[in-house]
């Protein structure tokens, strides 16, 4: 059922989102709405911490009903969350969530901004958050956003007065917003920003409150609302055929990787904002009380407003081109106003409206989706005037050339013109990878060299074309980025962004290689050409105590886009060790060390990401029992691939395949993260899983959230999930049952195995369980009580049921040795007892219970020695008794 609903959601999302990847084509209603918005000179900045924190209902209301320029400032890109639609985590997840936010803004009409804060995962207090983020830098970015966007009003999603009651990132976002409200107009604060922006003082700041912050609907109804404004965000838009809350639902449903696809809503719905500080509210109860949001706001704006208000009042839906003379007059007048901020904002809006009214189609399509510096790419330029207006194409200027290419061609109505140009990508062109990933980040911050790029959602396009036009006697320049337009028989016309990529890139087959012994492994390196005729060699960088053979391998690739694969033999050291390996491709003396990663989902534009091509190699001191593992996938993780790394045979079990017959041959069955939250089938298949355990199977259930459990019982005994979590990855771990087999067989687990963990210890631990369960570990964040629900085991029938909230799904991709050793023990549960040995030599069983068990080969030797010793004892006893007799 989940897959079916997800498929339907993807199809519905594609119907909405795919056109957004194509050039926007305005219909008459959309042009009219743009004119309405053109006549409002007011702005709202909405502030929160993560993608999916934003209230799309209020953003849509401010943008579509109030017609204010509205933006969402998300302090992070959501890098620390989880991914319900694919394997990407951390930085790549941040890329996806950035694009999902942009998709949401295309629907609700808002704009999008960010800071350099890195989402390092759940934080329990803003003090921790601001320490890891570097408070001063993130505060500077919030001030920067205010100075650039110049909002009249700021609305915080979260309450700055309740530290410790919610996610530390949430509270920190509100605290920083409150502080930046006072600093943005102070020229002594962050003065370097004033090279590119001016100081600015917002008029007032609000908190977007709701019953949730009061604990219940009843408490909220009883609360004093004299300091609040409320809006009916269920207002209906006839031009859209949808109500505001329907638009908002479509926008929030773009957050697919977070699982935010939801049903639309209709009807009256109240939204509240609480006044915090700034200019007092008047009796109008308007968010813009006392603020002139008309064209009268700026010097010289009244005359412009008179023209544009007449366009709005008498708008011609049948033929919007009739308004071109007035729109062009307003544009000419706008270029003479002194207010640079509103001149820039409204000129951009006005140009879009002029282009739409004239039915202009301007497109520059490359003959390839990407090219490397110093390579040549062909461009197909299409110019079309679909109105009766007098329009001349004076020239166009490619961003790669110094001078414009003169044309001086009249554009006859509906007569398409096509031009072909060949351009060479300049050597110094920046790659169109996400700019915040160009430098290595810290745990809490991204590093951005170009100060003007800070806060932008995407890297500015490196290749574009300026079309210099004359429309009804008015010079107009319209800029278009180069795109890649193509078609597929089963999908029709498609668009991709045109990317500038390196001449060559290299990737390793896996991000982590686990060596369970000192045996060598062959590691495959894929070299991909970003241009034609690539010749050079590739070699590996590797740790000193490891060896790689051969030292170099030659590469020759004829065509751009083709790949060549080479294999290196990696030899680990004898003892436990870990380090990094990286391919280095040498082309004409220049080394290339980046990997080209492509992200392709239907609901967002195609993404090309460059990141250092680095893999971790780990020589483990690990032993394991059992071989065949069944894995039921949950919300996306790489646990199956990680288990294969250490020699397990892992079979993916589809929910419909869960049956007694299909489970019986597995040494262990592992349930993926959040499987009980997203797989409806588990409600009906749980009986087979528990029966498997009862008959002697070993079942490991990884974390699920405490809400939305599909099965009636996820465990054979009472087990209540909570929101308990330990976010400090370095939190001390106490071993509660040091002699328990799960912590001793086949690997002895010690405190060293919890060193080097990333992002967190674990999440959504059970907080209540029946006496059948044995808790094995205790841990806690600073200042909190001990949490003992991270790893629980219970015998059920002949088998073992294990529940763990430990974040193995994060530790495996990071190559954390102790996580692999501990998980090997979970998979080996119940295999520490050898019935033959127990029958023949109870003393060895006692030794096993008291001391660290020996690996299997040594165990067999000990058993053989004992048998021989027993035999010799019997023979000696026989001769002694015979002698005495």
Tab-separated table of N, CA, C and O in Angstrom, residues 572-631:
chain	number	residue	atom	x	y	z
A	572	UNK	N	45.313	-4.718	2.921
A	572	UNK	CA	45.236	-4.118	4.250
A	572	UNK	C	46.399	-4.561	5.132
A	572	UNK	O	47.087	-5.550	4.829
A	573	UNK	N	46.621	-3.863	6.243
A	573	UNK	CA	47.643	-4.307	7.195
A	573	UNK	C	47.160	-5.522	7.978
A	573	UNK	O	45.984	-5.906	7.897
A	574	UNK	N	48.057	-6.133	8.731
A	574	UNK	CA	47.705	-7.305	9.521
A	574	UNK	C	46.771	-6.959	10.680
A	574	UNK	O	45.903	-7.752	11.050
A	575	UNK	N	46.966	-5.777	11.248
A	575	UNK	CA	46.209	-5.394	12.434
A	575	UNK	C	45.118	-4.388	12.093
A	575	UNK	O	45.087	-3.836	10.992
A	576	UNK	N	44.249	-4.139	13.065
A	576	UNK	CA	43.138	-3.212	12.860
A	576	UNK	C	43.675	-1.835	12.504
A	576	UNK	O	44.588	-1.309	13.140
A	577	UNK	N	43.064	-1.236	11.465
A	577	UNK	CA	43.521	0.057	10.971
A	577	UNK	C	42.431	0.665	10.106
A	577	UNK	O	41.570	-0.058	9.585
A	578	UNK	N	42.450	1.968	9.961
A	578	UNK	CA	41.503	2.610	9.061
A	578	UNK	C	42.120	3.881	8.495
A	578	UNK	O	43.034	4.471	9.075
A	579	UNK	N	41.628	4.282	7.340
A	579	UNK	CA	42.146	5.483	6.686
A	579	UNK	C	41.315	5.787	5.452
A	579	UNK	O	40.225	5.229	5.256
A	580	UNK	N	41.824	6.678	4.604
A	580	UNK	CA	41.097	7.122	3.428
A	580	UNK	C	41.889	6.795	2.169
A	580	UNK	O	43.123	6.861	2.153
A	581	UNK	N	41.163	6.424	1.120
A	581	UNK	CA	41.773	6.260	-0.190
A	581	UNK	C	41.056	7.175	-1.170
A	581	UNK	O	39.862	7.455	-1.016
A	582	UNK	N	41.790	7.644	-2.157
A	582	UNK	CA	41.214	8.580	-3.121
A	582	UNK	C	41.878	8.407	-4.472
A	582	UNK	O	43.112	8.329	-4.557
A	583	UNK	N	41.098	8.329	-5.558
A	583	UNK	CA	41.699	8.279	-6.887
A	583	UNK	C	42.149	9.673	-7.325
A	583	UNK	O	41.474	10.666	-7.051
A	584	UNK	N	43.275	9.724	-7.997
A	584	UNK	CA	43.795	10.981	-8.533
A	584	UNK	C	44.048	10.779	-10.022
A	584	UNK	O	44.867	9.938	-10.413
A	585	UNK	N	43.335	11.539	-10.837
A	585	UNK	CA	43.459	11.405	-12.287
A	585	UNK	C	44.356	12.525	-12.797
A	585	UNK	O	44.072	13.708	-12.580
A	586	UNK	N	45.419	12.169	-13.484
A	586	UNK	CA	46.368	13.143	-14.011
A	586	UNK	C	46.135	13.310	-15.510
A	586	UNK	O	46.292	12.370	-16.285
A	587	UNK	N	45.730	14.537	-15.881
A	587	UNK	CA	45.542	14.864	-17.295
A	587	UNK	C	46.443	16.055	-17.611
A	587	UNK	O	46.243	17.154	-17.075
A	588	UNK	N	47.460	15.822	-18.421
A	588	UNK	CA	48.403	16.880	-18.809
A	588	UNK	C	48.999	17.591	-17.608
A	588	UNK	O	49.137	18.823	-17.588
A	589	UNK	N	49.323	16.814	-16.576
A	589	UNK	CA	49.971	17.383	-15.404
A	589	UNK	C	49.045	17.967	-14.368
A	589	UNK	O	49.493	18.394	-13.302
A	590	UNK	N	47.747	18.004	-14.633
A	590	UNK	CA	46.779	18.536	-13.668
A	590	UNK	C	46.002	17.387	-13.051
A	590	UNK	O	45.513	16.502	-13.765
A	591	UNK	N	45.880	17.414	-11.724
A	591	UNK	CA	45.201	16.338	-11.025
A	591	UNK	C	43.721	16.684	-10.791
A	591	UNK	O	43.384	17.823	-10.423
A	592	UNK	N	42.873	15.674	-10.992
A	592	UNK	CA	41.440	15.799	-10.723
A	592	UNK	C	41.065	14.754	-9.676
A	592	UNK	O	41.367	13.568	-9.847
A	593	UNK	N	40.428	15.201	-8.622
A	593	UNK	CA	40.134	14.289	-7.509
A	593	UNK	C	38.667	14.289	-7.108
A	593	UNK	O	38.310	13.737	-6.071
A	594	UNK	N	37.806	14.918	-7.917
A	594	UNK	CA	36.389	15.000	-7.559
A	594	UNK	C	35.574	13.907	-8.236
A	594	UNK	O	35.909	13.430	-9.323
A	595	UNK	N	34.496	13.576	-7.580
A	595	UNK	CA	33.500	12.638	-8.112
A	595	UNK	C	32.305	13.426	-8.615
A	595	UNK	O	31.874	14.396	-7.988
A	596	UNK	N	31.760	13.033	-9.749
A	596	UNK	CA	30.572	13.661	-10.320
A	596	UNK	C	29.353	12.830	-9.922
A	596	UNK	O	29.206	11.686	-10.341
A	597	UNK	N	28.501	13.411	-9.090
A	597	UNK	CA	27.316	12.710	-8.581
A	597	UNK	C	26.077	13.308	-9.235
A	597	UNK	O	25.917	14.531	-9.264
A	598	UNK	N	25.231	12.461	-9.758
A	598	UNK	CA	24.013	12.928	-10.424
A	598	UNK	C	22.793	12.461	-9.635
A	598	UNK	O	22.692	11.295	-9.258
A	599	UNK	N	21.891	13.395	-9.375
A	599	UNK	CA	20.678	13.125	-8.603
A	599	UNK	C	19.487	13.365	-9.517
A	599	UNK	O	19.295	14.477	-10.023
A	600	UNK	N	18.686	12.346	-9.706
A	600	UNK	CA	17.595	12.422	-10.684
A	600	UNK	C	16.296	11.943	-10.054
A	600	UNK	O	16.072	10.739	-9.906
A	601	UNK	N	15.451	12.896	-9.646
A	601	UNK	CA	14.099	12.608	-9.173
A	601	UNK	C	13.125	13.455	-9.977
A	601	UNK	O	13.448	14.587	-10.379
A	602	UNK	N	11.937	12.920	-10.192
A	602	UNK	CA	10.974	13.604	-11.052
A	602	UNK	C	10.490	14.941	-10.506
A	602	UNK	O	10.099	15.826	-11.268
A	603	UNK	N	10.472	15.096	-9.180
A	603	UNK	CA	9.848	16.296	-8.617
A	603	UNK	C	10.798	17.475	-8.479
A	603	UNK	O	10.376	18.558	-8.068
A	604	UNK	N	12.091	17.289	-8.809
A	604	UNK	CA	13.059	18.378	-8.752
A	604	UNK	C	13.907	18.354	-10.008
A	604	UNK	O	14.013	17.321	-10.675
A	605	UNK	N	14.528	19.473	-10.369
A	605	UNK	CA	15.424	19.465	-11.532
A	605	UNK	C	16.612	18.536	-11.321
A	605	UNK	O	17.029	18.281	-10.191
A	606	UNK	N	17.132	18.047	-12.418
A	606	UNK	CA	18.306	17.179	-12.403
A	606	UNK	C	19.461	17.911	-11.731
A	606	UNK	O	19.740	19.072	-12.034
A	607	UNK	N	20.127	17.231	-10.812
A	607	UNK	CA	21.213	17.860	-10.058
A	607	UNK	C	22.545	17.186	-10.337
A	607	UNK	O	22.645	15.961	-10.353
A	608	UNK	N	23.573	18.010	-10.553
A	608	UNK	CA	24.936	17.528	-10.723
A	608	UNK	C	25.776	18.092	-9.590
A	608	UNK	O	25.833	19.308	-9.400
A	609	UNK	N	26.415	17.206	-8.850
A	609	UNK	CA	27.147	17.604	-7.649
A	609	UNK	C	28.578	17.096	-7.743
A	609	UNK	O	28.821	15.926	-8.063
A	610	UNK	N	29.522	17.980	-7.459
A	610	UNK	CA	30.926	17.595	-7.391
A	610	UNK	C	31.353	17.525	-5.940
A	610	UNK	O	31.168	18.484	-5.179
A	611	UNK	N	31.911	16.386	-5.553
A	611	UNK	CA	32.418	16.219	-4.201
A	611	UNK	C	33.727	15.439	-4.251
A	611	UNK	O	33.957	14.663	-5.187
A	612	UNK	N	34.600	15.637	-3.260
A	612	UNK	CA	35.851	14.872	-3.251
A	612	UNK	C	35.583	13.373	-3.313
A	612	UNK	O	34.727	12.855	-2.590
A	613	UNK	N	36.303	12.699	-4.188
A	613	UNK	CA	36.129	11.249	-4.339
A	613	UNK	C	37.002	10.560	-3.291
A	613	UNK	O	38.191	10.321	-3.510
A	614	UNK	N	36.398	10.267	-2.175
A	614	UNK	CA	37.122	9.692	-1.041
A	614	UNK	C	36.326	8.515	-0.497
A	614	UNK	O	35.098	8.599	-0.352
A	615	UNK	N	37.008	7.432	-0.211
A	615	UNK	CA	36.379	6.285	0.443
A	615	UNK	C	37.186	5.910	1.679
A	615	UNK	O	38.403	6.115	1.729
A	616	UNK	N	36.480	5.373	2.640
A	616	UNK	CA	37.144	4.939	3.862
A	616	UNK	C	37.455	3.451	3.761
A	616	UNK	O	36.628	2.664	3.297
A	617	UNK	N	38.668	3.080	4.177
A	617	UNK	CA	39.037	1.669	4.242
A	617	UNK	C	39.255	1.319	5.709
A	617	UNK	O	39.907	2.052	6.451
A	618	UNK	N	38.692	0.200	6.115
A	618	UNK	CA	38.744	-0.208	7.519
A	618	UNK	C	39.164	-1.661	7.595
A	618	UNK	O	38.517	-2.543	7.022
A	619	UNK	N	40.285	-1.894	8.263
A	619	UNK	CA	40.705	-3.268	8.576
A	619	UNK	C	40.160	-3.577	9.959
A	619	UNK	O	40.571	-3.006	10.964
A	620	UNK	N	39.168	-4.457	9.991
A	620	UNK	CA	38.443	-4.743	11.217
A	620	UNK	C	38.980	-5.979	11.930
A	620	UNK	O	39.367	-6.955	11.291
A	621	UNK	N	38.952	-5.901	13.233
A	621	UNK	CA	39.128	-7.102	14.050
A	621	UNK	C	37.721	-7.590	14.362
A	621	UNK	O	37.103	-7.167	15.332
A	622	UNK	N	37.201	-8.431	13.481
A	622	UNK	CA	35.790	-8.813	13.586
A	622	UNK	C	35.624	-10.299	13.318
A	622	UNK	O	36.357	-10.895	12.517
A	623	UNK	N	34.682	-10.906	14.015
A	623	UNK	CA	34.297	-12.289	13.771
A	623	UNK	C	32.782	-12.302	13.670
A	623	UNK	O	32.091	-11.408	14.179
A	624	UNK	N	32.235	-13.310	13.023
A	624	UNK	CA	30.788	-13.351	12.858
A	624	UNK	C	30.332	-14.790	12.715
A	624	UNK	O	31.115	-15.691	12.412
A	625	UNK	N	29.057	-15.000	12.958
A	625	UNK	CA	28.417	-16.306	12.781
A	625	UNK	C	27.176	-16.131	11.913
A	625	UNK	O	26.526	-15.084	11.945
A	626	UNK	N	26.833	-17.174	11.217
A	626	UNK	CA	25.707	-17.080	10.303
A	626	UNK	C	26.135	-16.399	9.022
A	626	UNK	O	27.119	-15.653	8.987
A	627	UNK	N	25.401	-16.636	7.956
A	627	UNK	CA	25.791	-16.075	6.667
A	627	UNK	C	24.622	-15.464	5.916
A	627	UNK	O	24.739	-14.387	5.343
A	628	UNK	N	23.476	-16.125	5.929
A	628	UNK	CA	22.329	-15.691	5.130
A	628	UNK	C	21.440	-14.750	5.944
A	628	UNK	O	20.826	-15.159	6.928
A	629	UNK	N	21.373	-13.509	5.483
A	629	UNK	CA	20.603	-12.481	6.186
A	629	UNK	C	19.463	-12.017	5.295
A	629	UNK	O	19.668	-11.676	4.121
A	630	UNK	N	18.270	-11.986	5.830
A	630	UNK	CA	17.128	-11.405	5.137
A	630	UNK	C	16.939	-9.969	5.594
A	630	UNK	O	17.026	-9.683	6.788
A	631	UNK	N	16.693	-9.064	4.655
A	631	UNK	CA	16.555	-7.644	5.004
A	631	UNK	C	15.262	-7.100	4.437
A	631	UNK	O	14.998	-7.179	3.231
